[in-house]
CSV table of C-alpha atoms and ligand atoms in Angstrom, one decimal:
chain,number,residue,atom,x,y,z
J,994,MET,CA,-64.6,-61.4,141.6
J,995,HIS,CA,-69.1,-60.3,141.7
J,996,CYS,CA,-66.7,-56.6,142.6
J,997,THR,CA,-65.3,-57.2,139.7
J,998,ALA,CA,-67.7,-57.6,137.8
J,999,VAL,CA,-70.0,-54.5,139.0
J,1000,LEU,CA,-67.4,-52.6,138.8
J,1001,GLY,CA,-66.5,-53.2,135.3
J,1002,ALA,CA,-70.2,-53.1,134.9
J,1003,ALA,CA,-70.9,-49.9,136.1
J,1004,GLN,CA,-67.9,-48.2,134.7
J,1005,ALA,CA,-69.4,-49.3,131.1
J,1006,ALA,CA,-72.3,-48.0,132.2
J,1007,SER,CA,-71.6,-45.2,132.1
J,1008,THR,CA,-68.8,-45.0,129.7
J,1009,ALA,CA,-71.9,-45.1,127.6
J,1010,ALA,CA,-73.4,-41.8,129.1
J,1011,LEU,CA,-70.6,-40.0,128.8
J,1012,LEU,CA,-70.4,-41.1,124.7
J,1013,GLN,CA,-73.7,-40.8,124.9
J,1014,ALA,CA,-73.9,-37.0,126.0
J,1015,ARG,CA,-70.8,-36.3,123.5
J,1016,LEU,CA,-73.1,-37.0,120.9
J,1017,LEU,CA,-75.6,-34.6,121.9
J,1018,GLY,CA,-74.1,-32.4,121.9
J,1019,MET,CA,-72.0,-32.0,118.3
J,1020,ALA,CA,-75.1,-33.1,117.2
J,1021,ARG,CA,-76.9,-29.8,118.8
J,1022,ARG,CA,-73.3,-27.9,117.2
J,1023,ALA,CA,-74.0,-29.2,114.4
J,1024,MET,CA,-77.8,-28.3,114.1
J,1025,ALA,CA,-76.8,-24.2,115.4
J,1026,THR,CA,-74.5,-24.0,112.1
J,1027,SER,CA,-77.0,-25.5,109.6
J,1028,LEU,CA,-80.2,-25.5,108.2
J,1029,LEU,CA,-81.8,-28.1,110.1
J,1030,CYS,CA,-84.5,-27.4,112.3
J,1031,VAL,CA,-85.4,-31.4,113.7
J,1032,PRO,CA,-83.1,-32.5,115.7
J,1033,PRO,CA,-81.4,-35.6,115.6
J,1034,PRO,CA,-83.6,-37.8,118.0
J,1035,GLN,CA,-82.3,-39.2,121.1
J,1036,VAL,CA,-83.6,-42.3,121.0
J,1037,LEU,CA,-81.4,-42.9,118.2
J,1038,LEU,CA,-78.4,-42.2,119.6
J,1039,ARG,CA,-78.4,-44.7,122.4
J,1040,PRO,CA,-78.2,-48.5,121.3
J,1041,LEU,CA,-80.7,-51.3,119.9
J,1042,ALA,CA,-82.0,-53.0,123.3
J,1043,VAL,CA,-84.2,-55.9,122.1
J,1044,PRO,CA,-84.6,-57.9,125.6
J,1045,GLU,CA,-84.8,-61.5,125.7
J,1046,ARG,CA,-87.8,-62.7,125.5
J,1047,LEU,CA,-89.9,-66.5,124.7
J,1048,LEU,CA,-92.5,-65.3,122.1
J,1049,LEU,CA,-95.5,-67.9,123.2
J,1050,GLY,CA,-98.1,-66.4,121.4
J,1051,PRO,CA,-98.8,-67.1,118.0
J,1052,GLY,CA,-96.0,-65.7,116.2
J,1053,PRO,CA,-94.0,-64.9,115.6
J,1054,SER,CA,-92.0,-67.5,116.8
J,1055,ASN,CA,-88.4,-67.3,118.6
J,1056,VAL,CA,-85.5,-67.0,115.6
J,1057,PRO,CA,-82.7,-70.1,116.4
J,1058,PRO,CA,-79.5,-68.6,116.8
J,1059,ARG,CA,-78.8,-70.6,113.0
J,1060,ILE,CA,-81.2,-69.1,111.2
J,1061,LEU,CA,-79.8,-65.4,112.9
J,1062,ALA,CA,-76.8,-65.6,111.6
J,1063,ALA,CA,-78.3,-66.4,107.9
J,1064,GLY,CA,-80.0,-63.5,107.9
J,1065,SER,CA,-77.1,-61.6,109.4
J,1066,GLN,CA,-74.8,-62.6,106.9
J,1067,GLN,CA,-73.3,-60.0,104.4
J,1068,LEU,CA,-75.3,-58.8,101.1
J,1069,LEU,CA,-75.0,-61.0,98.0
J,1070,GLY,CA,-74.6,-58.8,94.5
J,1071,HIS,CA,-77.7,-58.6,93.2
J,1072,MET,CA,-79.1,-59.1,90.3
J,1073,HIS,CA,-76.9,-57.3,88.3
J,1074,PRO,CA,-76.5,-57.8,84.4
J,1075,GLU,CA,-73.9,-60.1,84.5
J,1076,VAL,CA,-76.5,-62.1,87.1
J,1077,LEU,CA,-78.4,-61.5,84.5
J,1078,GLN,CA,-77.1,-63.2,81.5
J,1079,VAL,CA,-77.0,-66.7,83.6
J,1080,SER,CA,-79.6,-69.2,82.3
J,1081,CYS,CA,-80.9,-70.5,85.7
J,1082,PRO,CA,-83.6,-73.1,85.1
J,1083,SER,CA,-85.3,-74.1,87.7
J,1084,PRO,CA,-85.2,-77.9,88.3
J,1085,ALA,CA,-88.5,-77.3,89.8
J,1086,PHE,CA,-89.7,-76.2,86.4
J,1087,LEU,CA,-87.6,-77.9,83.5
J,1088,SER,CA,-87.6,-81.4,85.1
J,1089,SER,CA,-89.7,-83.9,85.9
J,1090,PRO,CA,-88.4,-85.3,89.3
J,1091,PRO,CA,-86.7,-86.9,90.9
J,1092,LEU,CA,-85.6,-82.6,91.4
J,1093,PRO,CA,-81.3,-83.0,91.1
J,1094,PRO,CA,-80.0,-80.7,94.9
J,1095,ALA,CA,-79.7,-76.8,93.4
J,1096,ARG,CA,-76.5,-77.2,94.7
J,1097,ASP,CA,-75.7,-79.8,91.1
J,1098,TRP,CA,-77.3,-77.0,89.0
J,1099,ALA,CA,-74.5,-74.3,91.3
J,1100,SER,CA,-71.9,-75.9,90.7
J,1101,SER,CA,-72.2,-76.7,86.8
J,1102,ALA,CA,-73.9,-74.0,85.6
J,1103,ARG,CA,-73.7,-72.9,82.3
J,1104,VAL,CA,-73.0,-69.6,81.0
J,1105,ARG,CA,-75.5,-67.8,78.4
J,1106,GLY,CA,-73.3,-65.2,76.8
J,1107,THR,CA,-70.6,-64.3,76.5
J,1108,ILE,CA,-69.7,-63.1,80.2
J,1109,ALA,CA,-68.3,-66.1,83.4
J,1110,VAL,CA,-70.3,-67.0,86.1
J,1111,PRO,CA,-68.6,-65.6,88.6
J,1112,ALA,CA,-67.2,-68.1,91.1
J,1113,GLY,CA,-69.3,-68.7,94.6
J,1114,PRO,CA,-73.6,-68.7,95.5
J,1115,LEU,CA,-75.6,-66.0,93.5
J,1116,LEU,CA,-78.5,-64.5,95.0
J,1117,PRO,CA,-80.7,-66.5,92.2
J,1118,GLN,CA,-78.6,-70.0,92.9
J,1119,VAL,CA,-79.5,-69.8,97.1
J,1120,MET,CA,-83.3,-68.4,95.7
J,1121,ASP,CA,-83.5,-72.3,93.8
J,1122,GLU,CA,-82.4,-73.0,96.9
J,1123,ILE,CA,-85.8,-72.0,98.8
J,1124,LYS,CA,-87.5,-73.2,96.1
J,1125,ALA,CA,-86.7,-76.5,96.5
J,1126,GLY,CA,-87.5,-76.1,100.5
J,1127,ILE,CA,-90.8,-74.5,99.8
J,1128,GLN,CA,-91.6,-77.2,97.0
J,1129,TYR,CA,-90.7,-79.6,99.9
J,1130,ALA,CA,-92.8,-77.8,102.7
J,1131,PHE,CA,-95.8,-77.3,101.0
J,1132,GLN,CA,-95.3,-81.4,99.4
J,1133,THR,CA,-95.9,-80.0,95.9
J,1134,ARG,CA,-93.4,-80.2,92.2
J,1135,ASN,CA,-95.1,-76.9,91.3
J,1136,ARG,CA,-93.1,-74.9,89.0
J,1137,LEU,CA,-94.2,-72.0,90.2
J,1138,THR,CA,-93.2,-72.0,93.9
J,1139,LEU,CA,-91.6,-69.0,95.1
J,1140,ALA,CA,-90.7,-66.8,98.1
J,1141,ILE,CA,-92.9,-63.5,97.8
J,1142,SER,CA,-91.1,-60.6,99.4
J,1143,GLY,CA,-93.6,-59.3,102.4
J,1144,THR,CA,-95.3,-61.3,105.3
J,1145,GLY,CA,-98.2,-63.4,105.0
J,1146,HIS,CA,-100.5,-61.0,104.1
J,1147,CYS,CA,-98.5,-60.0,100.4
J,1148,ALA,CA,-99.0,-63.4,99.7
J,1149,MET,CA,-102.2,-63.4,100.8
J,1150,GLU,CA,-103.2,-60.1,98.8
J,1151,ALA,CA,-100.5,-62.2,95.7
J,1152,ALA,CA,-102.3,-65.0,96.0
J,1153,LEU,CA,-106.1,-63.3,95.7
J,1154,LEU,CA,-104.6,-60.3,93.4
J,1155,ASN,CA,-103.5,-62.9,91.2
J,1156,LEU,CA,-106.1,-65.5,91.1
J,1157,LEU,CA,-109.0,-62.6,90.5
J,1158,ASP,CA,-110.0,-61.3,87.1
J,1159,ARG,CA,-112.8,-58.9,87.4
J,1160,ASP,CA,-116.5,-60.0,88.0
J,1161,ASP,CA,-115.0,-63.1,89.3
J,1162,THR,CA,-117.1,-64.7,91.6
J,1163,ALA,CA,-114.9,-65.8,95.3
J,1164,LEU,CA,-116.2,-67.4,97.7
J,1165,VAL,CA,-114.5,-67.1,101.3
J,1166,ALA,CA,-115.3,-69.1,104.4
J,1167,VAL,CA,-115.2,-66.9,107.2
J,1168,ASN,CA,-114.7,-69.1,110.8
J,1169,GLY,CA,-112.3,-66.1,112.1
J,1170,ILE,CA,-110.5,-63.6,111.3
J,1171,TRP,CA,-108.6,-64.5,107.9
J,1172,GLY,CA,-111.0,-65.1,106.9
J,1173,GLN,CA,-112.1,-61.9,107.4
J,1174,ARG,CA,-109.6,-60.2,105.5
J,1175,ALA,CA,-109.7,-63.0,102.7
J,1176,ALA,CA,-113.2,-61.0,102.7
J,1177,ASP,CA,-111.8,-57.7,102.7
J,1178,ILE,CA,-109.4,-57.9,100.0
J,1179,ALA,CA,-112.1,-59.7,97.2
J,1180,ARG,CA,-113.5,-57.3,98.2
J,1181,ARG,CA,-111.3,-54.0,97.7
J,1182,LEU,CA,-110.0,-56.0,93.5
J,1183,GLY,CA,-113.8,-55.7,92.6
J,1184,ALA,CA,-113.9,-59.5,93.5
J,1185,ASN,CA,-117.9,-60.6,93.6
J,1186,VAL,CA,-117.2,-61.6,97.4
J,1187,HIS,CA,-119.8,-64.2,99.3
J,1188,GLU,CA,-119.0,-65.7,102.4
J,1189,LEU,CA,-119.5,-69.3,104.0
J,1190,LEU,CA,-120.0,-68.5,107.9
J,1191,LYS,CA,-118.6,-70.4,110.8
J,1192,PRO,CA,-118.7,-69.5,114.4
J,1193,PRO,CA,-115.0,-69.2,115.6
J,1194,GLY,CA,-113.9,-72.3,116.9
J,1195,GLU,CA,-115.2,-74.1,114.4
J,1196,TYR,CA,-114.1,-76.2,111.0
J,1197,PHE,CA,-116.1,-76.8,107.9
J,1198,THR,CA,-117.8,-79.8,106.4
J,1199,LEU,CA,-116.9,-80.8,102.6
J,1200,TRP,CA,-120.7,-81.1,102.9
J,1201,ASP,CA,-120.7,-76.8,104.1
J,1202,ILE,CA,-118.5,-76.4,101.2
J,1203,GLU,CA,-120.5,-78.5,99.6
J,1204,GLU,CA,-123.3,-76.2,99.9
J,1205,GLY,CA,-121.6,-73.0,99.2
J,1206,LEU,CA,-119.8,-74.1,95.4
J,1207,VAL,CA,-123.6,-75.0,94.7
J,1208,GLN,CA,-125.3,-72.2,95.8
J,1209,HIS,CA,-122.1,-69.1,93.9
J,1210,LYS,CA,-120.7,-70.5,91.7
J,1211,PRO,CA,-117.6,-69.6,92.3
J,1212,SER,CA,-114.1,-70.0,91.0
J,1213,VAL,CA,-111.9,-69.7,93.7
J,1214,LEU,CA,-112.5,-71.0,97.1
J,1215,PHE,CA,-110.8,-69.0,100.1
J,1216,ILE,CA,-109.5,-71.2,102.8
J,1217,THR,CA,-107.4,-70.9,106.6
J,1218,HIS,CA,-106.1,-74.4,107.3
J,1219,GLY,CA,-104.5,-73.1,110.3
J,1220,GLU,CA,-107.0,-70.4,111.5
J,1221,SER,CA,-104.2,-68.9,114.3
J,1222,SER,CA,-107.7,-66.5,115.5
J,1223,THR,CA,-109.5,-69.6,116.6
J,1224,GLY,CA,-106.7,-72.4,117.0
J,1225,VAL,CA,-109.5,-74.5,114.5
J,1226,LEU,CA,-107.1,-76.8,112.2
J,1227,GLN,CA,-109.5,-77.0,108.8
J,1228,PRO,CA,-109.4,-80.5,108.0
J,1229,LEU,CA,-108.3,-80.3,103.6
J,1230,GLU,CA,-108.9,-83.8,102.4
J,1231,GLY,CA,-111.4,-84.1,99.2
J,1232,LEU,CA,-111.6,-80.3,99.3
J,1233,GLY,CA,-109.8,-79.7,96.1
J,1234,GLU,CA,-112.0,-82.7,94.1
J,1235,LEU,CA,-114.8,-81.1,95.6
J,1236,CYS,CA,-113.6,-77.7,94.6
J,1237,HIS,CA,-112.8,-79.3,91.3
J,1238,ARG,CA,-116.4,-80.6,90.5
J,1239,HIS,CA,-117.1,-77.2,91.0
J,1240,GLY,CA,-115.2,-75.6,88.3
J,1241,CYS,CA,-114.0,-73.8,90.8
J,1242,LEU,CA,-109.8,-73.3,93.0
J,1243,LEU,CA,-109.4,-74.6,96.2
J,1244,LEU,CA,-107.0,-70.8,97.5
J,1245,VAL,CA,-105.7,-72.1,100.9
J,1246,ASP,CA,-103.7,-70.4,103.3
J,1247,ALA,CA,-100.9,-71.9,105.5
J,1248,VAL,CA,-99.4,-69.3,107.5
J,1249,ALA,CA,-99.8,-71.2,110.7
J,1250,SER,CA,-100.5,-73.9,109.4
J,1251,LEU,CA,-96.8,-75.4,107.7
J,1252,GLY,CA,-94.5,-77.7,109.7
J,1253,GLY,CA,-97.1,-78.3,112.3
J,1254,ALA,CA,-100.2,-80.8,110.2
J,1255,PRO,CA,-100.1,-82.4,107.7
J,1256,ILE,CA,-100.5,-80.5,104.2
J,1257,PHE,CA,-99.2,-82.2,100.7
J,1258,MET,CA,-100.6,-79.5,98.3
J,1259,ASP,CA,-99.6,-81.7,95.4
J,1260,GLN,CA,-102.4,-84.8,96.0
J,1261,GLN,CA,-105.0,-83.0,98.3
J,1262,GLU,CA,-105.7,-80.5,94.9
J,1263,VAL,CA,-104.6,-76.9,96.3
J,1264,ASP,CA,-104.2,-74.9,93.7
J,1265,VAL,CA,-102.6,-72.2,95.7
J,1266,LEU,CA,-101.0,-72.5,98.7
J,1267,TYR,CA,-99.0,-69.4,100.9
J,1268,SER,CA,-97.1,-69.4,104.6
J,1269,GLY,CA,-95.5,-67.2,105.8
J,1270,SER,CA,-91.0,-67.0,107.7
J,1271,GLN,CA,-92.4,-66.1,111.6
J,1272,LYS,CA,-93.9,-69.0,112.5
J,1273,VAL,CA,-92.8,-72.9,111.8
J,1274,LEU,CA,-89.9,-72.0,109.6
J,1275,ASN,CA,-88.3,-69.6,113.4
J,1276,ALA,CA,-87.0,-67.2,109.8
J,1277,PRO,CA,-87.6,-63.7,110.4
J,1278,PRO,CA,-91.3,-62.1,109.7
J,1279,GLY,CA,-91.0,-61.4,105.7
J,1280,SER,CA,-91.2,-63.5,103.7
J,1281,ALA,CA,-94.1,-65.6,102.4
J,1282,PRO,CA,-93.9,-69.5,100.6
J,1283,ILE,CA,-95.9,-69.2,98.0
J,1284,SER,CA,-97.3,-71.8,94.8
J,1285,PHE,CA,-99.7,-72.7,92.2
J,1286,SER,CA,-100.7,-74.9,91.0
J,1287,GLU,CA,-101.3,-75.3,86.6
J,1288,ARG,CA,-104.7,-75.1,87.1
J,1289,ALA,CA,-104.7,-71.3,88.8
J,1290,ARG,CA,-101.5,-71.2,86.6
J,1291,GLU,CA,-103.7,-71.3,83.8
J,1292,LYS,CA,-106.5,-69.5,84.6
J,1293,MET,CA,-103.8,-66.9,85.7
J,1294,LEU,CA,-103.0,-66.9,81.5
J,1295,ARG,CA,-106.7,-66.4,81.0
J,1296,ARG,CA,-106.5,-62.8,82.4
J,1297,LYS,CA,-108.7,-60.5,81.0
J,1298,THR,CA,-106.9,-57.4,82.8
J,1299,LYS,CA,-103.2,-57.6,84.5
J,1300,PRO,CA,-103.4,-58.1,87.8
J,1301,LEU,CA,-103.9,-54.8,89.9
J,1302,SER,CA,-100.7,-54.7,91.6
J,1303,PHE,CA,-96.5,-54.5,90.1
J,1304,TYR,CA,-95.6,-55.7,93.1
J,1305,LEU,CA,-97.3,-58.7,93.6
J,1306,ASP,CA,-97.9,-59.3,89.6
J,1307,MET,CA,-97.2,-63.1,89.6
J,1308,SER,CA,-96.2,-63.0,85.5
J,1309,TRP,CA,-93.3,-60.6,86.6
J,1310,LEU,CA,-92.3,-62.5,89.9
J,1311,ALA,CA,-92.1,-66.6,88.2
J,1312,ASN,CA,-90.3,-64.7,85.5
J,1313,TYR,CA,-87.5,-63.2,88.5
J,1314,TRP,CA,-88.1,-66.6,91.0
J,1315,GLY,CA,-86.4,-68.5,87.8
J,1316,CYS,CA,-90.3,-69.9,86.7
J,1317,ASP,CA,-90.9,-68.9,83.5
J,1318,GLY,CA,-87.4,-71.2,82.2
J,1319,GLU,CA,-86.3,-67.1,79.9
J,1320,LEU,CA,-83.6,-65.4,81.6
J,1321,ARG,CA,-84.3,-63.5,84.8
J,1322,ARG,CA,-85.0,-59.6,84.1
J,1323,TYR,CA,-84.7,-57.3,88.0
J,1324,HIS,CA,-88.5,-56.9,89.6
J,1325,HIS,CA,-87.7,-54.9,92.0
J,1326,THR,CA,-84.8,-55.0,95.0
J,1327,ALA,CA,-84.9,-59.1,96.6
J,1328,PRO,CA,-84.8,-58.9,100.9
J,1329,ILE,CA,-81.7,-60.9,100.5
J,1330,ASN,CA,-81.2,-61.0,104.3
J,1331,SER,CA,-84.6,-62.2,104.9
J,1332,PHE,CA,-84.2,-64.9,102.1
J,1333,PHE,CA,-81.0,-66.0,103.6
J,1334,SER,CA,-83.4,-66.2,106.9
J,1335,LEU,CA,-85.8,-67.9,105.2
J,1336,ARG,CA,-83.1,-70.6,103.5
J,1337,GLU,CA,-82.2,-71.8,106.9
J,1338,GLY,CA,-85.3,-71.6,108.0
J,1339,LEU,CA,-86.7,-74.3,105.5
J,1340,ALA,CA,-83.3,-74.9,105.8
J,1341,VAL,CA,-83.6,-76.6,109.4
J,1342,LEU,CA,-87.1,-78.4,108.2
J,1343,ALA,CA,-86.0,-80.1,106.0
J,1344,GLU,CA,-83.1,-82.2,108.0
J,1345,LEU,CA,-85.6,-82.8,111.3
J,1346,GLY,CA,-87.4,-84.5,108.1
J,1347,LEU,CA,-91.5,-82.9,107.6
J,1348,GLU,CA,-92.7,-86.4,109.5
J,1349,ASN,CA,-91.1,-85.5,113.0
J,1350,SER,CA,-92.1,-81.7,112.3
J,1351,TRP,CA,-95.2,-82.6,112.6
J,1352,GLU,CA,-95.4,-85.4,115.3
J,1353,ARG,CA,-93.0,-83.1,117.6
J,1354,HIS,CA,-95.9,-80.0,117.3
J,1355,ARG,CA,-98.5,-83.5,117.8
J,1356,ALA,CA,-97.0,-84.5,120.8
J,1357,ASN,CA,-96.5,-81.2,122.3
J,1358,CYS,CA,-99.0,-80.0,121.7
J,1359,THR,CA,-101.3,-83.1,123.4
J,1360,GLN,CA,-99.4,-82.4,126.8
J,1361,LEU,CA,-100.4,-77.7,126.2
J,1362,CYS,CA,-103.5,-79.0,126.1
J,1363,GLN,CA,-103.7,-81.9,128.9
J,1364,GLY,CA,-101.9,-79.0,131.2
J,1365,LEU,CA,-104.5,-77.0,130.6
J,1366,CYS,CA,-107.1,-79.2,131.2
J,1367,ASP,CA,-105.4,-79.9,135.0
J,1368,LEU,CA,-105.4,-76.7,135.4
J,1369,GLY,CA,-109.2,-76.5,135.0
J,1370,LEU,CA,-109.0,-74.4,132.0
J,1371,GLU,CA,-111.1,-74.5,129.0
J,1372,LEU,CA,-110.0,-75.6,125.5
J,1373,PHE,CA,-112.4,-73.4,122.9
J,1374,VAL,CA,-112.2,-75.9,120.3
J,1375,LYS,CA,-113.6,-78.8,121.3
J,1376,GLU,CA,-112.8,-81.0,119.2
J,1377,GLU,CA,-109.5,-83.2,120.1
J,1378,LYS,CA,-108.2,-83.3,115.7
J,1379,ALA,CA,-109.9,-79.9,114.7
J,1380,ARG,CA,-107.0,-78.4,117.5
J,1381,LEU,CA,-104.7,-76.2,116.0
J,1382,PRO,CA,-101.7,-78.4,116.6
J,1383,THR,CA,-99.2,-74.4,116.4
J,1384,VAL,CA,-102.1,-72.9,118.5
J,1385,THR,CA,-103.6,-73.8,121.3
J,1386,THR,CA,-106.3,-71.4,122.1
J,1387,VAL,CA,-108.7,-71.4,125.8
J,1388,ARG,CA,-111.2,-69.6,127.6
J,1389,VAL,CA,-110.5,-66.7,129.4
J,1390,PRO,CA,-111.3,-67.9,132.7
J,1391,GLU,CA,-114.9,-66.6,134.4
J,1392,GLY,CA,-113.9,-63.5,136.4
J,1393,TYR,CA,-110.3,-63.4,134.6
J,1394,ASP,CA,-108.8,-59.9,132.6
J,1395,TRP,CA,-106.8,-61.4,130.1
J,1396,LYS,CA,-105.0,-58.5,129.3
J,1397,GLU,CA,-103.8,-59.0,133.4
J,1398,ILE,CA,-103.0,-62.6,133.0
J,1399,THR,CA,-101.2,-62.0,129.2
J,1400,ALA,CA,-98.8,-59.0,131.8
J,1401,PHE,CA,-98.3,-60.9,134.2
J,1402,LEU,CA,-96.6,-63.9,132.1
J,1403,MET,CA,-94.6,-60.9,130.1
J,1404,ASP,CA,-93.5,-58.8,133.6
J,1405,ASN,CA,-92.3,-62.3,136.2
J,1406,TYR,CA,-92.1,-64.6,133.2
J,1407,SER,CA,-90.9,-63.5,129.7
J,1408,ILE,CA,-93.3,-65.3,128.0
J,1409,GLU,CA,-95.1,-63.9,125.5
J,1410,ILE,CA,-99.2,-65.2,125.5
J,1411,ALA,CA,-101.9,-63.6,123.4
J,1412,GLY,CA,-105.3,-62.5,123.6
J,1413,GLY,CA,-107.9,-63.6,121.6
J,1414,LEU,CA,-107.6,-61.5,117.3
J,1415,GLY,CA,-110.6,-60.1,115.5
J,1416,PRO,CA,-114.2,-62.8,116.5
J,1417,SER,CA,-112.2,-64.2,119.2
J,1418,VAL,CA,-110.9,-61.2,121.0
J,1419,GLY,CA,-111.7,-61.3,124.5
J,1420,LYS,CA,-113.0,-65.0,124.5
J,1421,VAL,CA,-109.6,-67.3,124.3
J,1422,LEU,CA,-106.2,-67.2,125.8
J,1423,ARG,CA,-103.5,-68.2,122.8
J,1424,ILE,CA,-100.9,-70.2,123.3
J,1425,GLY,CA,-98.7,-70.6,120.2
J,1426,LEU,CA,-95.8,-73.3,120.2
J,1427,MET,CA,-93.9,-73.6,116.4
J,1428,GLY,CA,-91.3,-74.5,114.7
J,1429,CYS,CA,-88.0,-74.6,118.3
J,1430,ASN,CA,-90.3,-73.2,120.4
J,1431,SER,CA,-92.4,-76.8,120.6
J,1432,THR,CA,-90.5,-77.9,123.1
J,1433,SER,CA,-91.9,-80.4,126.4
J,1434,GLY,CA,-90.0,-77.7,128.6
J,1435,ASN,CA,-91.2,-74.7,127.0
J,1436,VAL,CA,-94.8,-76.5,127.5
J,1437,ASP,CA,-93.7,-77.1,131.4
J,1438,ARG,CA,-92.7,-73.2,131.8
J,1439,VAL,CA,-95.9,-72.3,130.5
J,1440,LEU,CA,-97.9,-74.1,132.4
J,1441,CYS,CA,-96.0,-72.3,135.0
J,1442,ALA,CA,-95.9,-69.3,134.9
J,1443,LEU,CA,-99.5,-69.4,133.9
J,1444,ARG,CA,-100.7,-71.6,137.4
J,1445,ASP,CA,-98.7,-68.7,139.3
J,1446,ALA,CA,-100.3,-66.4,137.3
J,1447,LEU,CA,-104.3,-67.6,137.7
J,1448,ARG,CA,-103.0,-67.0,141.7
J,1449,HIS,CA,-102.3,-63.9,141.2
J,1450,CYS,CA,-104.3,-62.6,139.0
J,1451,ARG,CA,-107.9,-63.8,140.4
J,1452,HIS,CA,-110.9,-62.2,139.7
J,1453,SER,CA,-108.7,-58.5,140.7
J,1454,ARG,CA,-111.3,-56.5,138.8
J,1455,LEU,CA,-114.3,-58.3,139.7
N,248,PMP,N1,-102.9,-66.5,108.2
N,248,PMP,C1,-102.5,-67.1,109.3
N,248,PMP,C2,-103.7,-68.4,109.2
N,248,PMP,C3,-101.8,-66.1,110.3
N,248,PMP,O1,-102.0,-67.1,111.4
N,248,PMP,C4,-101.4,-65.0,109.9
N,248,PMP,C5,-99.9,-63.9,110.7
N,248,PMP,N2,-100.4,-64.5,112.4
N,248,PMP,C6,-101.6,-64.2,108.2
N,248,PMP,C7,-102.7,-64.7,107.6
N,248,PMP,C8,-100.8,-63.6,108.5
N,248,PMP,O2,-99.5,-62.8,108.3
N,248,PMP,P1,-98.5,-61.3,108.2
N,248,PMP,O3,-98.6,-61.2,110.0
N,248,PMP,O4,-96.8,-62.7,108.6
N,248,PMP,O5,-98.4,-61.2,107.8
């Protein structure tokens, strides 16, 4: 039996090699008779081979089969003219709570104009389902809720470039790389930017923030909920109210924390909140949930200048996502399969329930932290309540090279963990437990691999 399997594998390998040689020969012969001077790259004549790995870094996390399957479905017709004729009232936009499930709208879709609605789901229906999922994950009833066609950075740019008008002042809370990036983006937009600094590993108190608001009188405050470069969870309680008392809007980055730690957009008076698809939502990177409060929407309506980017102009995107009550117009070709995956990631979260998801991340993070301490390692974030449940940071132990440790885990256990990023480079190792990867079994696996690494990489460069 074993022998047959080995023979079969050998045969398959030699057939693949033969096929590759034949393809290469064909390509070379074609080149000889054509005007092309750049040959087809040999690397592309081999099949794509993606190794199986357990992704326990700060993201992306593994994509479970259900979400992979959703993303590999055939495309749905994009916004063809007949689709554009259909009235697509976003349930979130037109109605007050409780929101009707998006399926109700789909099955009773009305028709404007003369063209009938084709049977089966349309892309706008999937988009409406995504909106409802984001509203649940964010705990918001904001009508301007959608997914950006891009990664977390794209949502960060979209938030800043739509909120900040010429000559606006922004206050950016910097305690890791994400504040640094936001300040960089805001400066590129020509805003008047002030940074509020805290050492990596620490969070901002209301008092810190109030000082900055009084001193700089910004119209927007940027802060990171889950600082994945340092492993800090920023408390948000009272922050929205404080900002509003000082005439400032609150913009929060929840790329690394959404679904892993409580966030209540409406109750906490957050004006703009964005996240990413590839962390707790376990979808591939490429789409980024975002939502704007009424206050934020009003500020955008009062803009003196157009946002610098057409692609990320929220007035276009609001229409494209059916948030403005108008007929949807073509804006760009949606990354349709990314939207399918995001929809499924949000569905998994809705089925599990936010509270269960938060509790699962909390419990597994606690188990991990305990295990790291038992290995004699030092957690980077001192205060337990300030630890981000999705990404744990631990100091690189004295005398070790962090790159050797991460390489050891990859080579021997096919587990990815990461070193530091930005201000934490060289200081920490980062271990992510996100969505389906946040399990007690994975905590055991990574601790066992780390124990082995500490034994084998010990002081090797000293
Ligand atoms: N903000 C935070 C807190 C993040 O963790 C990340 C991704 N690591 C980003 C923003 C940027 O997201 P992306 O890499 O998807 O552009």
